GROMACS .gro file of C-alpha atoms in nm:
model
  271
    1UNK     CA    1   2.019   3.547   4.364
    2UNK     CA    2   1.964   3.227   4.213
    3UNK     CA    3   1.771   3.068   3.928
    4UNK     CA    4   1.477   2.953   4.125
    5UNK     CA    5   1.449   3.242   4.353
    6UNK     CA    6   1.453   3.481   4.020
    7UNK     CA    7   1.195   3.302   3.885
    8UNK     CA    8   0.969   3.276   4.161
    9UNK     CA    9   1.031   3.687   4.170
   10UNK     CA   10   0.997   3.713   3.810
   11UNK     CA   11   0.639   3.532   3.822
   12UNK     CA   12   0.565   3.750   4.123
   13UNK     CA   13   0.595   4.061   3.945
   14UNK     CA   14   0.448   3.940   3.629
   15UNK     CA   15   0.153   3.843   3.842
   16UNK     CA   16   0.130   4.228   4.006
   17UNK     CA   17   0.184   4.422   3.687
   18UNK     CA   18  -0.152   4.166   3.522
   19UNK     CA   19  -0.365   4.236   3.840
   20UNK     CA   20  -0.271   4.564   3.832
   21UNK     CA   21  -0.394   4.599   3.436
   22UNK     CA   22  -0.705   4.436   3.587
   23UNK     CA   23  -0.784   4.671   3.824
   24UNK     CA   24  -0.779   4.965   3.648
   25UNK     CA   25  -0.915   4.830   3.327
   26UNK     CA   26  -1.192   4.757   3.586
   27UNK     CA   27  -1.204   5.121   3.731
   28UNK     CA   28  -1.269   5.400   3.514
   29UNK     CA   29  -1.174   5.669   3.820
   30UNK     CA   30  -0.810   5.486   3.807
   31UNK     CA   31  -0.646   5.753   3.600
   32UNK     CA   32  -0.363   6.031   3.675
   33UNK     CA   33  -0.563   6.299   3.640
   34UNK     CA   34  -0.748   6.137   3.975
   35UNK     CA   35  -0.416   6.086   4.189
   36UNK     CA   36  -0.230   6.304   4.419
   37UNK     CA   37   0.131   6.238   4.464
   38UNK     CA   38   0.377   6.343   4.727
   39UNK     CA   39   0.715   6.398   4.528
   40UNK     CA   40   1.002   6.410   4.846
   41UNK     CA   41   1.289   6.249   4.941
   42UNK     CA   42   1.366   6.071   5.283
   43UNK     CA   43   1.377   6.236   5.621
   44UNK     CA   44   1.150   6.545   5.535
   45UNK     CA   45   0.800   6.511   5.725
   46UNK     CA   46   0.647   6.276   5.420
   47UNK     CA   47   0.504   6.095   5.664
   48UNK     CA   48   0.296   6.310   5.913
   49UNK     CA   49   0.167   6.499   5.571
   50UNK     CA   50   0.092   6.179   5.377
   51UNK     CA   51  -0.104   6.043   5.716
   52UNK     CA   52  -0.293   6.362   5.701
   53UNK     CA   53  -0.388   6.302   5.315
   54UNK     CA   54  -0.465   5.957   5.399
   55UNK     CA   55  -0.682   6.039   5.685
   56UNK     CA   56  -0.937   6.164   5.455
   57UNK     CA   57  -1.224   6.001   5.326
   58UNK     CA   58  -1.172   6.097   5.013
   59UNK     CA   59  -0.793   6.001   4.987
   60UNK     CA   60  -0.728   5.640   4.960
   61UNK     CA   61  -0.352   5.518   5.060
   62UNK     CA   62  -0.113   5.493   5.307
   63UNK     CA   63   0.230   5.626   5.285
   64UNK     CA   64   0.511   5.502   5.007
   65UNK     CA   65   0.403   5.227   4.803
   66UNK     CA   66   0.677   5.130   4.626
   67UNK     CA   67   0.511   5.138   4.292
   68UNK     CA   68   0.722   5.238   3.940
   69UNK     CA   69   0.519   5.464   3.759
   70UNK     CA   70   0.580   5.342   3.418
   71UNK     CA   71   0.207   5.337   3.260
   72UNK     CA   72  -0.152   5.387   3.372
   73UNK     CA   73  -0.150   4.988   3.468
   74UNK     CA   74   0.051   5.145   3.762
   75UNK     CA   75  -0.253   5.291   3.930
   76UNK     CA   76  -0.411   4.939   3.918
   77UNK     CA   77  -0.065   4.802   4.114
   78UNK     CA   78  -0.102   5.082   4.320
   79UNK     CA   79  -0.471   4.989   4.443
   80UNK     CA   80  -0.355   4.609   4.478
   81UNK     CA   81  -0.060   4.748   4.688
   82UNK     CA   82  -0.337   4.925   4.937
   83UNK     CA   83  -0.598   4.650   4.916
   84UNK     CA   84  -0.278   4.406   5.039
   85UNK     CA   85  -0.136   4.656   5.318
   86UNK     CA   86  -0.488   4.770   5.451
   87UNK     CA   87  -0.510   5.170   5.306
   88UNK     CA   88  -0.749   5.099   5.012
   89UNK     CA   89  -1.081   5.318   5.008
   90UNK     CA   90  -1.278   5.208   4.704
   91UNK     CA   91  -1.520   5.505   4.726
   92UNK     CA   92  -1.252   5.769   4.747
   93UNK     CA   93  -1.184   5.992   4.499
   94UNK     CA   94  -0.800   6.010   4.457
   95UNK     CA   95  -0.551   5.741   4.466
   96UNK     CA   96  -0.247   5.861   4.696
   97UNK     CA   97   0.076   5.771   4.679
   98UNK     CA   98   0.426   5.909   4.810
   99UNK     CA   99   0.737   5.883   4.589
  100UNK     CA  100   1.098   5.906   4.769
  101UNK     CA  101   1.328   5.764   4.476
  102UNK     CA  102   1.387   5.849   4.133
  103UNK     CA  103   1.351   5.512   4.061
  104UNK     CA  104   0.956   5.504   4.087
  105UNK     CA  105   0.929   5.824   3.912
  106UNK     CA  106   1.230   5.868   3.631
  107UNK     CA  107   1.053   5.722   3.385
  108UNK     CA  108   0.720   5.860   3.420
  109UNK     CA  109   0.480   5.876   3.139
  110UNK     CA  110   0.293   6.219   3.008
  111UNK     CA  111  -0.022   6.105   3.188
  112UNK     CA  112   0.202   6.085   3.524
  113UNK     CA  113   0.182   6.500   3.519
  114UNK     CA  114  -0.186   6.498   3.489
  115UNK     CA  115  -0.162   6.468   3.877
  116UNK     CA  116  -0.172   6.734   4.161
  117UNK     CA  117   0.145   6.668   4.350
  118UNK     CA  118   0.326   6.817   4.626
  119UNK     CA  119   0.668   6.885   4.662
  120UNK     CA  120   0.850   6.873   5.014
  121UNK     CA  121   1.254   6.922   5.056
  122UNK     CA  122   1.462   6.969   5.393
  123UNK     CA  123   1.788   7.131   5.474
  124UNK     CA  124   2.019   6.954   5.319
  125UNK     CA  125   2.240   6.880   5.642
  126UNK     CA  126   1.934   6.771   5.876
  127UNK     CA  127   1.803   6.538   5.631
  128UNK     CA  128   2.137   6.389   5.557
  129UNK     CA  129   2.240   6.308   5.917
  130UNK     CA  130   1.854   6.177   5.976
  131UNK     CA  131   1.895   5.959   5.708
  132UNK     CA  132   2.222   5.814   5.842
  133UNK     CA  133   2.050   5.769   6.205
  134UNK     CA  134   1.737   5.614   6.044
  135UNK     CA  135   1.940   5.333   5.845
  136UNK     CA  136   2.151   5.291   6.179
  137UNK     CA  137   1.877   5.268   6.425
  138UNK     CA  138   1.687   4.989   6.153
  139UNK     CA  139   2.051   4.800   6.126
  140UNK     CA  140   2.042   4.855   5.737
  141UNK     CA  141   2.370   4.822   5.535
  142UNK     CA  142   2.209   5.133   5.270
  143UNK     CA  143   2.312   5.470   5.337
  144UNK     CA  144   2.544   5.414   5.606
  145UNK     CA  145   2.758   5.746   5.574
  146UNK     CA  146   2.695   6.071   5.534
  147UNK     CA  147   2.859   6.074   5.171
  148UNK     CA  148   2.637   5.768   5.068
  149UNK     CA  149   2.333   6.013   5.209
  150UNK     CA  150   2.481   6.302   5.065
  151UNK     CA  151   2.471   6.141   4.745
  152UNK     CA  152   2.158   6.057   4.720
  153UNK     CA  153   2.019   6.334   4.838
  154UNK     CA  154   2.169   6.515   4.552
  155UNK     CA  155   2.006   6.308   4.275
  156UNK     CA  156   1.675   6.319   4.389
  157UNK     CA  157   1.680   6.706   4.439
  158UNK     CA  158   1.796   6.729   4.073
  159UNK     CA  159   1.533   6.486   3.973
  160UNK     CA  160   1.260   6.665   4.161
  161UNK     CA  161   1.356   7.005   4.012
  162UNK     CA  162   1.310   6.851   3.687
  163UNK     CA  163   0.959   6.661   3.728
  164UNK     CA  164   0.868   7.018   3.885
  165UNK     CA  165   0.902   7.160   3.594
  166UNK     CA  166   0.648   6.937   3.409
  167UNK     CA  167   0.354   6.959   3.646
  168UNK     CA  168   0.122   7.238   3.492
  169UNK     CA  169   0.132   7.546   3.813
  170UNK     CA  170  -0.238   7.461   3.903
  171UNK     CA  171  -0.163   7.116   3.997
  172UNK     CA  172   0.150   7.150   4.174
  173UNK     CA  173   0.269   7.306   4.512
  174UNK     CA  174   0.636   7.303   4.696
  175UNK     CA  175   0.700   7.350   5.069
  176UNK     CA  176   1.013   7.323   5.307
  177UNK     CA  177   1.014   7.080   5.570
  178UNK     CA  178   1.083   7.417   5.785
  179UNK     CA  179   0.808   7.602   5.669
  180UNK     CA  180   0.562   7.273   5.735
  181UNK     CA  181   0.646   7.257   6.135
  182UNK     CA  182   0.694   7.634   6.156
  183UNK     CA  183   0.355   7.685   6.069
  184UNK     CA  184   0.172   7.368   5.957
  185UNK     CA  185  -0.217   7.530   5.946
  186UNK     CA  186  -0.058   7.773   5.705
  187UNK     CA  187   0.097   7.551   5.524
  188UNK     CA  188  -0.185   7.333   5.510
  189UNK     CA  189  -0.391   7.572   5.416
  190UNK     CA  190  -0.137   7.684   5.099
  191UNK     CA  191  -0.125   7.342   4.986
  192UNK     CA  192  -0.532   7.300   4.939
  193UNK     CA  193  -0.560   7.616   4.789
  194UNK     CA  194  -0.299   7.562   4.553
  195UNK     CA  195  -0.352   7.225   4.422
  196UNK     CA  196  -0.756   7.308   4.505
  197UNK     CA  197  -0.832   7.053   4.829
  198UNK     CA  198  -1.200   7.087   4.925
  199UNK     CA  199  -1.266   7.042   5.228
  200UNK     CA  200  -0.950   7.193   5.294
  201UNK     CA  201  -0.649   6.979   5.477
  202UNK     CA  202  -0.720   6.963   5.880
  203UNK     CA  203  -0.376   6.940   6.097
  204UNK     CA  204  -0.508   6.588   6.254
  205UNK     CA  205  -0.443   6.245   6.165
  206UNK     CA  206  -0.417   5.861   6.222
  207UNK     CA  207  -0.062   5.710   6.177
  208UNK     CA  208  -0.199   5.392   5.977
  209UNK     CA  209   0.011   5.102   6.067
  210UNK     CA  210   0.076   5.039   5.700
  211UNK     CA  211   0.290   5.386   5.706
  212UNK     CA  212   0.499   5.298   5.971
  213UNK     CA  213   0.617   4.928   5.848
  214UNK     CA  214   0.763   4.808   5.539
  215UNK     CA  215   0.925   5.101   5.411
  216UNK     CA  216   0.567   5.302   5.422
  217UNK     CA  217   0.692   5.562   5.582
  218UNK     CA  218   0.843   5.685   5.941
  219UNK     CA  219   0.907   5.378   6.170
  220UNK     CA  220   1.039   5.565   6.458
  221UNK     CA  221   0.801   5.789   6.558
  222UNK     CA  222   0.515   5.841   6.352
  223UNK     CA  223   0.312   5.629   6.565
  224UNK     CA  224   0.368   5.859   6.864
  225UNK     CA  225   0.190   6.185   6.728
  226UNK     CA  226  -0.201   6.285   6.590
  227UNK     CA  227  -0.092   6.567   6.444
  228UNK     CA  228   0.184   6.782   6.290
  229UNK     CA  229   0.382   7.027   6.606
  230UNK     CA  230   0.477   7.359   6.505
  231UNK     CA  231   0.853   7.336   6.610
  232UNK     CA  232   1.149   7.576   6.510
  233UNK     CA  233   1.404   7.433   6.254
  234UNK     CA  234   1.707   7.390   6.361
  235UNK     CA  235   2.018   7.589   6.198
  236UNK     CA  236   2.380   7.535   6.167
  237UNK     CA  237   2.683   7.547   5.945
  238UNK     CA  238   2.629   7.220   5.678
  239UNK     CA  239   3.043   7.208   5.701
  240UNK     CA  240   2.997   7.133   6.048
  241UNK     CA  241   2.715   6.902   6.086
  242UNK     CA  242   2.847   6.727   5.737
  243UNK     CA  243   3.209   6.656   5.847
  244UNK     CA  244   3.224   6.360   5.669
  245UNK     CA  245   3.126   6.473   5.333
  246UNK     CA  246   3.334   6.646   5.046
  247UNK     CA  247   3.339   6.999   5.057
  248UNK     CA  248   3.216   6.998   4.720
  249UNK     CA  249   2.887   6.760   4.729
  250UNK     CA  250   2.778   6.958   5.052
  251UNK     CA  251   2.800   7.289   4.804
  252UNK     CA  252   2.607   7.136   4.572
  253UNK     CA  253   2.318   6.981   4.781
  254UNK     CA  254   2.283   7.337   4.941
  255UNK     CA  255   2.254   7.500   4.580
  256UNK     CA  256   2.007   7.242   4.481
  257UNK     CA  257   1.816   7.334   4.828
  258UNK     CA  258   1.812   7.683   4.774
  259UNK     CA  259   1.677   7.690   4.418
  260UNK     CA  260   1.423   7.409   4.459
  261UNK     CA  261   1.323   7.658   4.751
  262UNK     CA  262   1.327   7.959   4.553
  263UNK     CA  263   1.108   7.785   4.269
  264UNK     CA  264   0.855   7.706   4.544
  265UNK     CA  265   0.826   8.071   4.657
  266UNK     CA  266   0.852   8.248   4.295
  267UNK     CA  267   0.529   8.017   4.242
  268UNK     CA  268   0.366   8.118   4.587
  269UNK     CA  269   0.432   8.456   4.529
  270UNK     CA  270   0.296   8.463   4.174
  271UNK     CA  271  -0.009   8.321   4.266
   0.00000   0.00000   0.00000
């Protein structure tokens, strides 16, 4: 990049972060305590249960921002980010947003866990191979193998495991992307009981254009649906549908499956 160009991004940002201050010095009801995150990673129905969220009234968003969560001007950057792409409701109660990368969230501040959040994983060999095909089918350079996928995948499981762990239990649920399209009214129903959604989440939506452009979420076929299909997860062996991956990363993106998905159900079943 050169000197100009860095500038001209430098003064861009710059300019965000002080609107951002702006808007929720100007805001009282811009604080964590009145947001709702979904904490994911790619390729694990974000997007049909973020355009449900956002269908509401009383949710105001979109899909994935792209906003670092680094103080409580980040809430203001996130309501310039939805006034900009068209999901901003200013009477809505709870700012939404949906957080894919650790680098949005790894350096969240105390108030960040003053949200209710939802956790969502997938298999670890389905997501992998649908993150290849999505960078393929978009002609990105990112995530071009399965061992670049793989890889990823990895570190945001172990990062989501972690921020788990600092959400208090009343403002936090988990769910597999299996359990969602196996039965997404019960799983609906779980999450606003959990995390305390009144009215409580409807299986219908409207696929905002903002969610399906720009990295806001699914671009392939979000558009196509109104509502989440119960559907049967598929099942194979990972060494087979990974073949391209060390034997040893696959291990460990299964083991960091399985106990992010037994820390969801210890917490359903205790409560």
């Amino acid at each position: 990049m050169g000197i100009v160009a860095l500038m001209l991004q430098t003064l861009r940002e710059s300019g965000k972060n002080t609107a951002g201050w702006l808007i929720r010095r100007s805001r009282p009801g811009y604080r964590y305590r009145h947001s709702l995150f979904i904490l994911a990673h790619m390729r694990c129905g974000s997007t049909a249960l973020s355009n449900i969220l956002c269908s509401r009234p009383d949710v105001s968003g979109y899909g994935e921002a792209h906003i670092r969560y680094d103080g409580q001007g980040a809430l203001g950057r996130l309501a310039l980010n939805q006034m900009r792409r068209g999901g901003w409701k200013p009477q809505a109660g709870l700012l939404f947003d949906k957080i894919l990368h650790s680098r949005y969230d790894g350096e969240a501040p105390p108030e960040f866990f003053e949200a209710r959040a939802i956790f969502v994983v997938r298999r670890p060999a389905e997501a992998i191979r649908s993150i290849v095909n999505l960078y393929a089918k978009l002609g990105r350079d990112e995530y071009c193998t399965q061992e670049e996928a793989a890889a990823y995948y990895v570190e945001r499981l172990t990062a989501l495991e972690a921020l788990w762990h600092r959400f208090p239990a009343r403002q936090r649920t988990g769910l597999t992307h299996e359990a969602l399209l196996r039965d997404p009214d019960g799983a609906l129903a779980v999450i606003s009981s959990r995390i305390g959604i009144d009215p409580p989440l409807e299986n219908r939506y409207v696929s905002l254009a903002a969610s399906r452009r720009g990295g806001g979420g699914d671009p392939l076929r979000s558009g196509q649906h109104s509502r989440i299909e119960p559907a049967l997860s598929r099942t194979a062996c990972s060494d087979e549908l990974l073949p391209d991956v060390p034997a040893g990363l696959v291990r460990e993106a299964e083991g960091r499956f399985r106990h992010l998905s037994a820390l969801f159900g210890e917490e359903r079943a205790a409560g």
